Coordinates of C-alpha atoms in Angstrom, one line a residue:
Chain A
M187 CA 0.6 0.2 0.5
K188 CA 1.5 2.5 -1.1
F189 CA 1.4 6.2 0.9
D190 CA 1.7 10.4 0.2
N191 CA 4.2 11.2 2.3
N192 CA 3.3 14.6 2.2
R193 CA 0.6 13.5 3.9
P194 CA -0.1 13.1 7.0
I195 CA 0.0 8.8 6.7
Y196 CA -3.1 8.6 9.6
L197 CA -5.2 10.8 7.7
Q198 CA -5.5 8.1 4.8
I199 CA -5.2 5.0 6.9
I200 CA -8.7 6.6 7.7
S201 CA -9.5 7.1 3.7
E202 CA -8.9 3.2 3.4
I203 CA -11.0 2.0 6.4
H204 CA -13.9 3.9 5.1
K205 CA -13.9 2.8 1.3
D206 CA -13.5 -0.3 2.9
L207 CA -16.3 0.5 4.8
A208 CA -18.8 1.8 1.3
S209 CA -17.6 -0.9 -0.2
G210 CA -18.7 -3.3 2.4
R211 CA -15.4 -5.1 2.6
L212 CA -15.9 -3.6 6.3
V213 CA -18.9 -4.4 7.9
S214 CA -20.9 -2.9 10.8
G215 CA -19.2 -4.6 14.1
Q216 CA -16.9 -6.1 12.6
K217 CA -13.7 -6.9 14.3
L218 CA -10.5 -4.5 12.9
P219 CA -7.4 -6.6 12.6
S220 CA -4.5 -5.6 15.5
V221 CA -2.4 -2.7 15.3
R222 CA 0.7 -4.8 14.4
Q223 CA -1.5 -6.7 11.8
L224 CA -2.9 -3.6 10.1
A225 CA 0.8 -1.8 10.5
I226 CA 2.1 -4.5 8.7
D227 CA 0.1 -5.4 6.6
Y228 CA 0.2 -1.6 5.9
K229 CA 3.9 -1.4 6.1
V230 CA 3.5 1.5 8.3
N231 CA 4.9 2.3 12.2
P232 CA 2.2 0.6 14.6
N233 CA 1.9 4.1 16.0
T234 CA 0.5 5.5 13.2
I235 CA -2.4 2.5 13.6
Q236 CA -2.3 3.7 16.8
R237 CA -3.3 7.7 15.6
T238 CA -5.6 5.8 13.3
F239 CA -7.9 3.8 15.9
R240 CA -7.7 6.9 18.1
E241 CA -8.7 8.9 16.3
L242 CA -11.6 6.2 14.8
E243 CA -12.7 6.2 17.7
G244 CA -13.4 9.6 18.5
M245 CA -15.5 10.1 16.4
G246 CA -17.6 7.5 16.3
M247 CA -16.7 5.1 13.9
T248 CA -14.9 3.0 15.9
F249 CA -15.3 1.5 19.3
T250 CA -13.1 -0.8 21.6
K251 CA -14.2 -3.8 23.8
R252 CA -12.0 -4.7 26.4
G253 CA -9.4 -6.6 25.7
M254 CA -11.6 -8.6 23.1
G255 CA -10.3 -5.3 20.8
T256 CA -11.8 -2.9 18.5
F257 CA -14.9 -3.3 16.4
I258 CA -16.6 -0.8 13.4
T259 CA -20.2 1.3 14.9
E260 CA -23.1 -0.8 14.9
D261 CA -25.0 2.1 14.5
A262 CA -26.8 1.9 10.9
E263 CA -27.2 5.6 10.5
M264 CA -23.3 6.1 10.3
I265 CA -22.8 3.9 8.7
E266 CA -24.6 4.4 6.2
E267 CA -23.8 7.5 6.3
I268 CA -20.0 6.8 5.7
K269 CA -21.4 4.5 2.3
I270 CA -23.1 8.3 0.6
S271 CA -20.1 10.5 1.5
V272 CA -16.9 7.8 0.2
P273 CA -18.6 7.9 -3.4
M274 CA -19.9 11.8 -2.8
K275 CA -16.4 12.5 -1.9
R276 CA -14.7 11.2 -4.8
L277 CA -16.9 12.6 -6.9
L278 CA -15.7 16.3 -5.4
K279 CA -12.7 15.3 -6.4
L280 CA -13.0 14.3 -9.5
Y281 CA -14.4 18.4 -9.7
R282 CA -11.4 19.7 -8.4
N283 CA -9.0 18.4 -10.5
D284 CA -11.3 19.7 -13.4
W285 CA -11.2 23.2 -11.5
E286 CA -6.9 22.7 -11.1
V287 CA -6.5 21.0 -14.3
Chain B
M86 CA 34.6 -15.0 31.6
L87 CA 34.5 -18.5 29.9
N88 CA 33.0 -17.3 27.0
L89 CA 35.0 -14.0 27.1
M90 CA 38.1 -17.3 26.9
N91 CA 37.0 -20.3 24.4
F92 CA 36.5 -17.2 21.7
E93 CA 39.6 -15.5 22.3
W94 CA 41.6 -19.4 21.5
K95 CA 39.8 -19.8 19.1
K96 CA 39.8 -16.8 17.2
S97 CA 43.9 -18.1 16.1
W98 CA 43.7 -21.4 17.4
K99 CA 45.3 -22.2 14.5
V100 CA 47.5 -20.6 14.0
F101 CA 49.3 -21.3 17.3
M102 CA 48.6 -25.2 16.3
L103 CA 50.0 -24.8 12.6
G104 CA 53.0 -23.3 15.0
I105 CA 53.4 -26.0 17.2
A106 CA 52.7 -29.3 14.6
S107 CA 55.2 -28.2 12.2
V108 CA 58.5 -27.6 15.3
L109 CA 57.1 -31.1 16.9
I110 CA 56.6 -32.8 13.1
V111 CA 60.4 -31.1 11.7
Y112 CA 61.6 -32.8 15.1
L113 CA 59.7 -35.9 15.0
Y114 CA 61.4 -36.1 11.6
L115 CA 65.0 -34.9 12.3
V116 CA 64.9 -38.5 14.9
L117 CA 63.8 -40.4 13.5
Q118 CA 66.6 -39.9 10.4
G119 CA 68.3 -40.9 12.9
T120 CA 70.3 -37.7 13.6
D121 CA 70.3 -38.8 16.8
N122 CA 74.1 -38.7 15.9
L123 CA 74.7 -35.1 15.4
Y124 CA 74.0 -34.6 18.9
R125 CA 77.4 -36.4 19.7
G126 CA 80.2 -35.2 22.1
E127 CA 80.5 -30.8 22.1
L128 CA 79.5 -30.2 18.7
G129 CA 76.3 -31.6 18.4
A130 CA 75.8 -30.6 22.3
G131 CA 76.1 -27.3 20.4
I132 CA 74.0 -27.8 18.0
A133 CA 71.2 -28.8 20.4
M134 CA 71.6 -25.3 21.9
T135 CA 71.1 -23.7 19.1
I136 CA 68.0 -25.3 17.7
L137 CA 67.3 -24.4 21.3
V138 CA 67.1 -21.1 21.9
M139 CA 65.4 -20.7 17.4
L140 CA 62.7 -22.1 19.4
I141 CA 62.8 -19.9 22.4
T142 CA 63.2 -16.8 20.2
V143 CA 61.0 -17.3 17.6
G144 CA 57.5 -19.0 18.9
S145 CA 58.2 -16.4 21.8
A146 CA 58.1 -13.9 18.5
A147 CA 55.8 -15.0 16.9
L148 CA 53.8 -15.5 20.9
L149 CA 53.7 -12.5 21.1
F150 CA 53.6 -11.7 17.9
Q151 CA 49.7 -13.4 18.5
S152 CA 48.7 -12.0 21.9
I153 CA 49.7 -8.4 20.6
S154 CA 47.5 -8.5 17.2
F155 CA 44.9 -10.3 19.6
L156 CA 44.2 -6.4 21.5
S157 CA 45.5 -4.6 18.0
V158 CA 42.9 -5.6 16.0
D159 CA 40.4 -5.2 18.6
V160 CA 40.6 -2.2 19.6
R161 CA 41.2 -0.8 16.2
E162 CA 38.6 -2.5 13.4
K163 CA 36.4 -5.4 15.3
G164 CA 36.5 -3.7 18.6
Y165 CA 32.6 -3.2 18.1
L166 CA 32.0 -6.3 18.2
L167 CA 33.5 -7.3 21.9
F168 CA 33.1 -3.6 23.4
S169 CA 29.7 -3.7 22.6
T170 CA 28.7 -6.6 24.6
P171 CA 28.4 -5.7 28.2
N172 CA 31.1 -7.8 29.8
S173 CA 33.3 -5.4 32.2
A174 CA 36.8 -4.4 30.0
W175 CA 38.8 -6.7 32.9
K176 CA 36.5 -9.4 32.1
I177 CA 37.4 -8.6 28.2
L178 CA 41.1 -8.4 29.2
G179 CA 41.3 -10.9 31.5
A180 CA 40.4 -13.7 29.1
K181 CA 43.4 -13.1 26.3
L182 CA 46.3 -12.5 29.4
T183 CA 44.1 -16.1 29.8
V184 CA 44.6 -18.2 26.7
V185 CA 48.1 -15.7 25.9
F186 CA 49.8 -17.4 29.0
L187 CA 48.3 -20.9 28.0
R188 CA 49.8 -20.8 25.1
F189 CA 52.7 -19.4 26.0
F190 CA 53.2 -22.7 28.2
I191 CA 52.7 -24.8 26.6
W192 CA 55.3 -23.8 23.8
G193 CA 57.8 -23.6 26.5
F194 CA 56.2 -27.2 27.7
M195 CA 56.9 -28.6 24.1
V196 CA 60.4 -27.1 23.6
A197 CA 60.8 -28.3 27.7
A198 CA 60.5 -32.1 26.3
I199 CA 61.8 -31.2 22.7
F200 CA 64.7 -29.9 25.1
F201 CA 64.4 -33.2 27.5
H202 CA 64.5 -35.6 24.5
M203 CA 67.4 -33.6 23.0
M204 CA 69.4 -34.0 26.1
S205 CA 69.2 -37.9 26.0
S206 CA 70.0 -38.7 22.4
L207 CA 73.4 -36.9 23.2
K208 CA 74.1 -39.1 26.1
V209 CA 75.8 -36.5 28.6
E210 CA 73.5 -38.6 31.2
E211 CA 75.0 -35.2 33.4
L212 CA 72.6 -32.9 32.0
Q213 CA 69.9 -35.5 31.5
G214 CA 70.0 -36.5 35.2
V215 CA 69.5 -32.9 37.1
L216 CA 66.7 -32.5 33.9
L217 CA 65.3 -35.8 35.8
H218 CA 66.0 -35.3 39.2
N219 CA 64.6 -30.9 38.4
V220 CA 61.5 -31.6 36.8
P221 CA 59.9 -29.5 39.7
Q222 CA 62.2 -27.2 39.1
I223 CA 62.0 -26.9 35.4
I224 CA 58.4 -26.5 35.9
F225 CA 58.8 -23.4 37.8
L226 CA 60.7 -22.1 35.1
I227 CA 58.3 -21.8 32.4
V228 CA 55.8 -20.8 34.9
I229 CA 57.6 -17.7 35.1
S230 CA 59.1 -17.2 32.0
A231 CA 55.8 -17.7 30.9
L232 CA 54.6 -14.4 33.7
A233 CA 57.2 -13.1 31.9
S234 CA 56.0 -12.9 28.3
L235 CA 53.2 -12.2 29.8
F236 CA 53.8 -8.6 32.0
F237 CA 55.5 -7.6 28.4
T238 CA 52.4 -8.2 27.4
M239 CA 50.1 -7.2 30.1
T240 CA 52.5 -3.4 29.6
I241 CA 52.1 -3.6 25.4
Y242 CA 48.6 -3.7 26.2
F243 CA 48.3 -1.0 28.5
L244 CA 49.6 1.4 26.2
I245 CA 47.8 0.2 24.0
S246 CA 44.5 0.7 26.2
I247 CA 45.4 4.2 26.4
T248 CA 45.1 4.8 22.4
A249 CA 42.0 3.9 22.3
T250 CA 41.0 5.8 25.3
V251 CA 42.0 8.7 26.5
L252 CA 44.6 9.5 23.0
A253 CA 42.2 8.5 20.5
S254 CA 42.7 11.3 18.2
W255 CA 46.5 11.6 18.4
R256 CA 48.0 9.9 14.3
H257 CA 50.4 7.6 15.7
P258 CA 49.0 5.1 18.0
V259 CA 51.6 2.5 16.8
L260 CA 54.7 5.1 17.4
F261 CA 53.5 6.2 21.1
V262 CA 53.1 2.5 21.6
I263 CA 56.2 1.6 20.7
L264 CA 58.1 5.2 22.0
A265 CA 55.8 4.6 25.2
Y266 CA 56.5 1.2 25.4
F267 CA 60.7 1.9 25.6
G268 CA 60.5 4.5 27.9
L269 CA 58.1 2.6 30.7
T270 CA 60.7 0.1 30.2
Y271 CA 63.3 2.4 31.0
V272 CA 61.7 4.3 34.5
V273 CA 59.8 0.6 35.0
D274 CA 63.3 -1.3 35.5
W275 CA 65.5 1.6 36.9
V276 CA 62.6 1.9 39.7
A277 CA 62.8 -1.9 40.2
V278 CA 66.7 -1.9 40.4
K279 CA 66.8 1.4 43.1
L280 CA 64.1 -1.3 45.4
G281 CA 66.0 -4.6 45.2
E282 CA 69.6 -1.8 46.2
L283 CA 66.4 -0.5 48.9
A284 CA 65.0 -3.7 50.1
T285 CA 65.8 -7.1 50.5
W286 CA 63.3 -10.6 50.4
P287 CA 66.3 -13.0 49.8
V288 CA 64.0 -16.4 48.6
T289 CA 66.1 -19.5 47.9
F290 CA 65.6 -21.2 45.0
Q291 CA 66.2 -25.2 45.8
W292 CA 68.3 -27.0 42.7
N293 CA 69.0 -30.7 42.7
L294 CA 72.3 -30.8 41.7
P295 CA 74.6 -33.3 40.3
M296 CA 77.9 -33.5 43.8
I297 CA 80.8 -33.5 41.0
N298 CA 83.1 -35.9 42.4
E299 CA 85.8 -35.7 39.4
M300 CA 85.7 -33.5 36.0
N301 CA 86.7 -34.9 32.3
G302 CA 86.5 -32.5 29.8
F303 CA 82.4 -32.7 29.4
S304 CA 82.1 -35.8 31.1
I305 CA 82.3 -36.4 34.6
T306 CA 84.0 -39.7 36.1
G307 CA 82.2 -41.5 38.7
A308 CA 78.7 -42.1 41.2
I309 CA 76.8 -39.1 40.8
N310 CA 75.0 -38.0 44.2
Y311 CA 72.3 -35.6 43.5
S312 CA 72.0 -33.4 47.3
A313 CA 70.1 -30.0 46.9
Q314 CA 71.6 -27.2 46.5
G315 CA 70.1 -23.7 47.1
V316 CA 70.5 -20.6 45.2
S317 CA 69.5 -17.3 47.0
F318 CA 68.4 -13.7 45.1
N319 CA 66.3 -11.0 45.5
I320 CA 62.1 -11.7 45.3
V321 CA 61.5 -7.5 46.3
P322 CA 61.9 -6.6 42.1
A323 CA 59.9 -9.4 41.3
L324 CA 57.2 -8.3 43.2
F325 CA 57.6 -5.4 42.1
Y326 CA 56.8 -6.3 39.2
L327 CA 53.7 -8.1 39.9
V328 CA 52.9 -4.8 41.4
I329 CA 53.2 -3.3 38.3
G330 CA 51.7 -5.3 35.8
V331 CA 48.2 -6.0 37.8
G332 CA 48.1 -1.6 38.4
Y333 CA 49.3 -1.6 33.7
F334 CA 45.7 -4.5 34.1
M335 CA 43.4 -1.9 36.6
A336 CA 44.4 0.9 34.5
A337 CA 44.2 -0.8 31.1
G338 CA 40.2 -2.1 32.4
Y339 CA 39.1 1.5 33.9
L340 CA 40.2 3.3 31.1
L341 CA 38.6 0.3 28.8
D342 CA 34.8 0.8 30.7
R343 CA 34.4 4.2 31.3
K344 CA 36.7 6.3 28.4
L345 CA 36.4 4.1 25.2
N346 CA 37.2 6.1 21.6
I347 CA 36.6 4.0 19.2
Chain C
M243 CA 8.9 -1.8 32.3
N244 CA 9.3 0.7 29.3
T245 CA 12.8 2.9 28.6
R246 CA 13.8 6.6 28.3
I247 CA 16.6 8.2 26.8
E248 CA 17.8 11.5 28.6
I249 CA 20.8 14.0 27.1
A250 CA 22.1 16.6 28.4
N251 CA 25.0 19.3 27.7
L252 CA 26.4 16.8 25.6
Q253 CA 29.8 17.1 24.0
K254 CA 32.2 15.9 21.3
R255 CA 35.6 16.6 19.9
Y256 CA 38.2 14.5 18.1
G257 CA 40.7 15.5 18.9
R258 CA 40.0 20.3 18.6
K259 CA 37.3 18.9 16.3
V260 CA 33.5 19.8 18.5
V261 CA 31.5 17.1 16.6
I262 CA 28.4 17.5 18.9
Q263 CA 27.9 20.6 20.9
D264 CA 25.7 21.0 24.3
M265 CA 23.0 18.6 23.2
D266 CA 20.0 17.5 24.7
L267 CA 17.9 15.6 23.9
I268 CA 15.0 12.9 25.6
L269 CA 14.2 10.2 24.1
E270 CA 10.6 7.5 24.8
S271 CA 10.0 4.0 24.8
G272 CA 8.1 2.7 22.2
K273 CA 8.9 5.3 19.0
V274 CA 11.3 5.5 16.2
Y275 CA 13.1 8.1 15.9
G276 CA 14.9 9.1 12.2
L277 CA 17.9 10.7 12.5
L278 CA 18.4 12.9 9.7
G279 CA 20.7 15.2 8.6
P280 CA 24.8 15.5 6.1
N281 CA 26.9 13.5 6.5
G282 CA 29.3 14.1 9.3
Q283 CA 27.3 15.9 11.1
G284 CA 27.3 14.3 14.6
K285 CA 24.7 11.7 13.6
T286 CA 26.9 8.4 14.0
T287 CA 28.9 9.8 16.7
L288 CA 25.8 10.5 18.4
I289 CA 25.4 7.0 18.0
K290 CA 27.9 6.3 19.4
C291 CA 27.8 8.1 22.4
I292 CA 25.4 6.5 23.2
A293 CA 26.2 2.6 22.7
G294 CA 29.3 3.5 24.5
L295 CA 31.6 3.2 22.5
L296 CA 32.7 7.2 22.6
T297 CA 33.0 8.9 25.3
P298 CA 31.9 12.6 26.0
E299 CA 33.9 15.1 26.7
K300 CA 31.1 16.3 28.7
G301 CA 27.2 16.1 30.2
Q302 CA 25.7 12.6 31.1
I303 CA 23.3 9.5 29.0
L304 CA 21.3 8.7 31.0
I305 CA 18.9 5.5 30.5
N306 CA 16.3 5.2 32.7
G307 CA 17.8 7.2 34.9
E308 CA 21.6 5.8 36.0
M309 CA 24.2 7.1 34.0
R310 CA 25.1 5.2 31.4
E311 CA 27.7 2.3 32.3
T312 CA 28.9 -1.9 31.0
R313 CA 26.3 -2.6 31.7
H314 CA 23.8 -0.9 30.3
K315 CA 25.3 -2.6 26.5
G316 CA 23.5 -5.5 27.4
M317 CA 20.2 -3.4 26.6
I318 CA 21.2 -2.1 23.8
S319 CA 22.0 -3.1 20.0
M320 CA 24.1 -1.1 17.5
L321 CA 24.0 -1.5 13.9
A322 CA 27.0 -0.1 12.8
D323 CA 28.3 1.1 9.3
K324 CA 30.8 -0.3 9.6
D325 CA 32.7 -3.5 8.7
L326 CA 32.1 -6.0 12.1
F327 CA 33.3 -9.2 11.6
Y328 CA 36.2 -11.0 11.7
K329 CA 37.8 -12.0 8.8
W330 CA 37.3 -16.6 9.8
M331 CA 33.2 -15.5 10.3
T332 CA 30.9 -17.9 9.1
V333 CA 26.7 -16.4 9.1
Q334 CA 26.8 -19.4 11.8
D335 CA 30.4 -18.1 14.2
T336 CA 27.8 -14.4 14.1
I337 CA 24.9 -15.8 15.5
N338 CA 26.7 -18.2 17.5
F339 CA 28.6 -14.9 18.8
Y340 CA 25.3 -12.6 19.5
D341 CA 24.3 -15.5 20.8
T342 CA 27.0 -16.6 23.8
F343 CA 27.1 -12.9 24.5
F344 CA 23.5 -11.4 24.4
E345 CA 21.2 -12.9 27.1
D346 CA 18.6 -11.7 24.7
F347 CA 19.5 -12.3 22.0
D348 CA 16.3 -15.1 20.5
R349 CA 17.9 -18.2 18.3
A350 CA 14.2 -19.1 17.0
D351 CA 14.1 -15.9 15.7
S352 CA 17.4 -15.4 14.5
E353 CA 17.2 -18.6 12.6
E354 CA 14.1 -17.6 11.0
L355 CA 15.2 -14.5 9.7
I356 CA 18.5 -15.5 7.9
R357 CA 16.4 -17.5 6.0
F358 CA 14.2 -14.8 5.4
M359 CA 16.7 -12.8 4.0
E360 CA 18.0 -15.4 2.4
L361 CA 22.0 -15.8 3.8
V362 CA 23.1 -19.3 4.0
P363 CA 24.9 -20.1 7.6
Q364 CA 28.3 -21.7 6.1
E365 CA 29.2 -18.9 4.7
K366 CA 32.0 -16.8 5.6
V367 CA 31.2 -13.5 6.1
E368 CA 34.3 -11.2 4.0
K369 CA 32.4 -12.8 1.4
L370 CA 29.1 -12.1 1.3
S371 CA 27.8 -8.9 -1.3
K372 CA 27.3 -5.5 0.5
G373 CA 23.5 -6.3 0.7
M374 CA 24.6 -9.3 2.1
K375 CA 26.3 -8.3 4.6
A376 CA 23.9 -5.0 5.5
R377 CA 21.0 -7.8 6.5
L378 CA 22.8 -9.9 8.1
K379 CA 24.1 -7.0 10.7
L380 CA 19.9 -6.3 10.5
V381 CA 19.7 -10.3 11.4
L382 CA 21.7 -9.9 14.2
V383 CA 20.6 -6.5 15.9
L384 CA 17.4 -7.9 15.4
S385 CA 16.7 -11.1 17.0
R386 CA 17.5 -9.4 20.0
K387 CA 14.9 -7.7 22.4
A388 CA 17.0 -4.9 23.0
K389 CA 14.9 -1.9 25.1
I390 CA 17.3 0.1 22.7
Y391 CA 17.7 -0.6 19.1
L392 CA 20.7 1.9 17.3
L393 CA 20.1 1.8 13.6
D394 CA 23.3 3.5 12.3
E395 CA 22.7 3.7 8.1
P396 CA 20.5 0.6 7.3
L397 CA 19.9 0.8 4.2
S398 CA 23.1 3.1 2.6
G399 CA 24.8 1.2 -0.3
I400 CA 22.4 -1.4 -0.7
D401 CA 20.1 -2.3 -2.7
P402 CA 16.3 -2.0 -3.0
V403 CA 15.1 -5.9 -2.7
S404 CA 17.2 -5.8 0.5
R405 CA 15.8 -1.9 1.0
E406 CA 12.5 -3.4 1.5
K407 CA 13.3 -7.0 3.1
I408 CA 15.5 -4.9 5.6
V409 CA 12.4 -2.0 6.0
E410 CA 9.6 -5.0 6.4
T411 CA 11.5 -6.2 9.8
I412 CA 13.0 -3.6 11.3
L413 CA 8.4 -2.6 11.2
D414 CA 7.8 -5.7 12.0
R415 CA 10.0 -5.4 16.0
I416 CA 8.5 -2.1 16.4
R417 CA 7.8 -2.7 20.0
E418 CA 5.9 -0.5 22.8
D419 CA 8.9 -0.8 25.6
A420 CA 11.7 0.0 23.1
I421 CA 13.6 2.7 21.2
M422 CA 14.7 3.2 17.9
V423 CA 16.9 4.8 16.2
I424 CA 17.5 4.9 12.6
S425 CA 20.1 7.6 10.8
S426 CA 20.0 7.7 7.9
H427 CA 20.0 9.7 4.0
M428 CA 18.1 7.3 2.6
V429 CA 14.8 9.2 3.8
H430 CA 12.1 8.2 2.1
A431 CA 13.0 4.5 1.9
I432 CA 11.8 4.7 6.2
E433 CA 9.1 7.4 5.8
S434 CA 6.9 5.3 7.3
L435 CA 9.1 4.2 10.1
L436 CA 9.2 7.0 11.7
D437 CA 7.5 8.7 14.7
E438 CA 9.8 11.7 14.7
V439 CA 12.5 13.0 12.7
I440 CA 15.6 15.2 14.2
L441 CA 18.0 16.8 12.1
L442 CA 21.2 17.5 12.7
S443 CA 23.5 20.0 11.3
N444 CA 27.2 20.9 12.5
G445 CA 26.8 18.5 15.8
K446 CA 23.4 20.3 16.9
I447 CA 19.9 19.6 16.7
I448 CA 18.1 22.1 14.3
A449 CA 15.2 20.3 14.0
K450 CA 12.8 17.4 15.9
E451 CA 9.5 16.9 15.3
E452 CA 6.4 14.9 15.1
A453 CA 6.5 13.1 11.8
E454 CA 2.3 13.6 11.0
V455 CA 3.2 17.4 12.6
I456 CA 4.8 18.0 9.5
R457 CA 2.8 16.2 6.5
S458 CA -0.4 18.3 8.2
E459 CA 0.6 20.6 9.1
K460 CA 3.2 21.6 6.2
G461 CA 1.4 19.1 4.0
I462 CA 5.0 17.6 2.7
S463 CA 7.3 14.5 3.1
I464 CA 9.6 14.2 5.6
D465 CA 12.3 14.2 2.5
D466 CA 11.1 17.2 1.3
Y467 CA 11.2 18.7 5.0
Y468 CA 14.6 18.3 4.8
L469 CA 15.7 19.1 1.9
E470 CA 14.0 22.3 3.3
V471 CA 15.6 22.3 6.0
F472 CA 19.1 21.5 5.0
R473 CA 18.8 24.3 2.0
H474 CA 18.4 26.7 5.1
A475 CA 21.0 26.0 7.2

């Protein structure tokens, strides 16, 4: 997974998770891989993953169950919002690119 | 400490064993060739002596060279390996010195054995007799010479340690070691002599020597009786050297532990 | 048990040349620090001072509140930017050395890493290519469960395949109770590993920042940040 080093990596990972939620690769209530595993998968420092998890939890997208791990929220509304907003963001991005070009 | 000694031994054991093996092989070859005849008489004794002296000097030089390169390589190039382990410098030095001492002792023992064998071939019974009656004394002498070589080695180690610690920024460490060695030795020897004059602690070294009844050239006629004869000497300078040697060891260890710059 | 390094008023000279001047630095547990800067600016010197291979003229280095001394070497695992090994050593010999002299060495781990790095135990070290030597050094250093890892230019002059294997291995061994310091001028290759970057110029710290903060506040990569800082240094 090649990240853009010009932007905070943790934000890009959050973006990835959003995308996975939108596409259904991640579902409500699903357990996320451990910090260590994600660090290896994404080839980044585990602290970056920690930060990602903190942000996700702060946003309400995930919750932790003591001793069991981090899980995607079961809040259906939030999931729906994400499912809509991701393609929206992509559209906006295309728009922006048009203007910039 | 055992681990360190094992590591030090393994570092250069091949060269050492090669040295021992080649001397033994050459000597055995000469023996098998029946060169015993060479050793007869005074000329023979002369040849035997020459061989002995060569073995002692060449062997000692080689061993000393090996033991010095131990430390100089270690502080100059490969020091990171040994000095990144949590072993105190005293342990590291102690392991090296132990291996050096063992090798000197083994070498000395081999030389003595060869000498003994040569004497038997010479059929100079008297010399043979002297040797046989003084085995503990000979072993003691070997130990003393090994210790003397150790003192030399430790002096060099001390000076090398200085070049790897407080004088690490000096550009010519080898020159320093050579010059400082002569300077230091001169001073130490001078003090040892002075101390020997000021204080005496006589110690008697017992040899078992034959009572000589009659001499005829190189041989002795008549029955030989052995009796203990004491040779007295002043042990004070020797003790002084011992103290200095220990001092070098403590100082070198302290420097390498606390002031390392490699 | 978390680890902490505190460096205060550090000064290191080579003869008359002052290489590190009055340096203060705190390194905290669980973080990976990138020590960046051009060659000869004090990176290796700083690392060697922490490792105990150099003795500073002034200042002190505290490890977990204690003055740095010989026994701390048991918790410091250093990868040096030079040829470490004796001519007679094979790969296996180097493993045996580490196993013998470092209590925290994990032999099983090293064997696994040797396989991953495609090293042959019977091979003489002096016959290895530069890339393979670098891989070997890393195997040894990272097979130790040390508290402080000091990697001095682990990727210098290394082919891309070796580089990737090395970065992956480093990543896998980052722990919360340990400190990692990686010095490199190949910033790009280690970017994603770093928590904080410390930029060294003429023996002084001219910048110390969290990697992600640099990215979010300046919108540039660490690589570019390095260029920016040193263009004006």
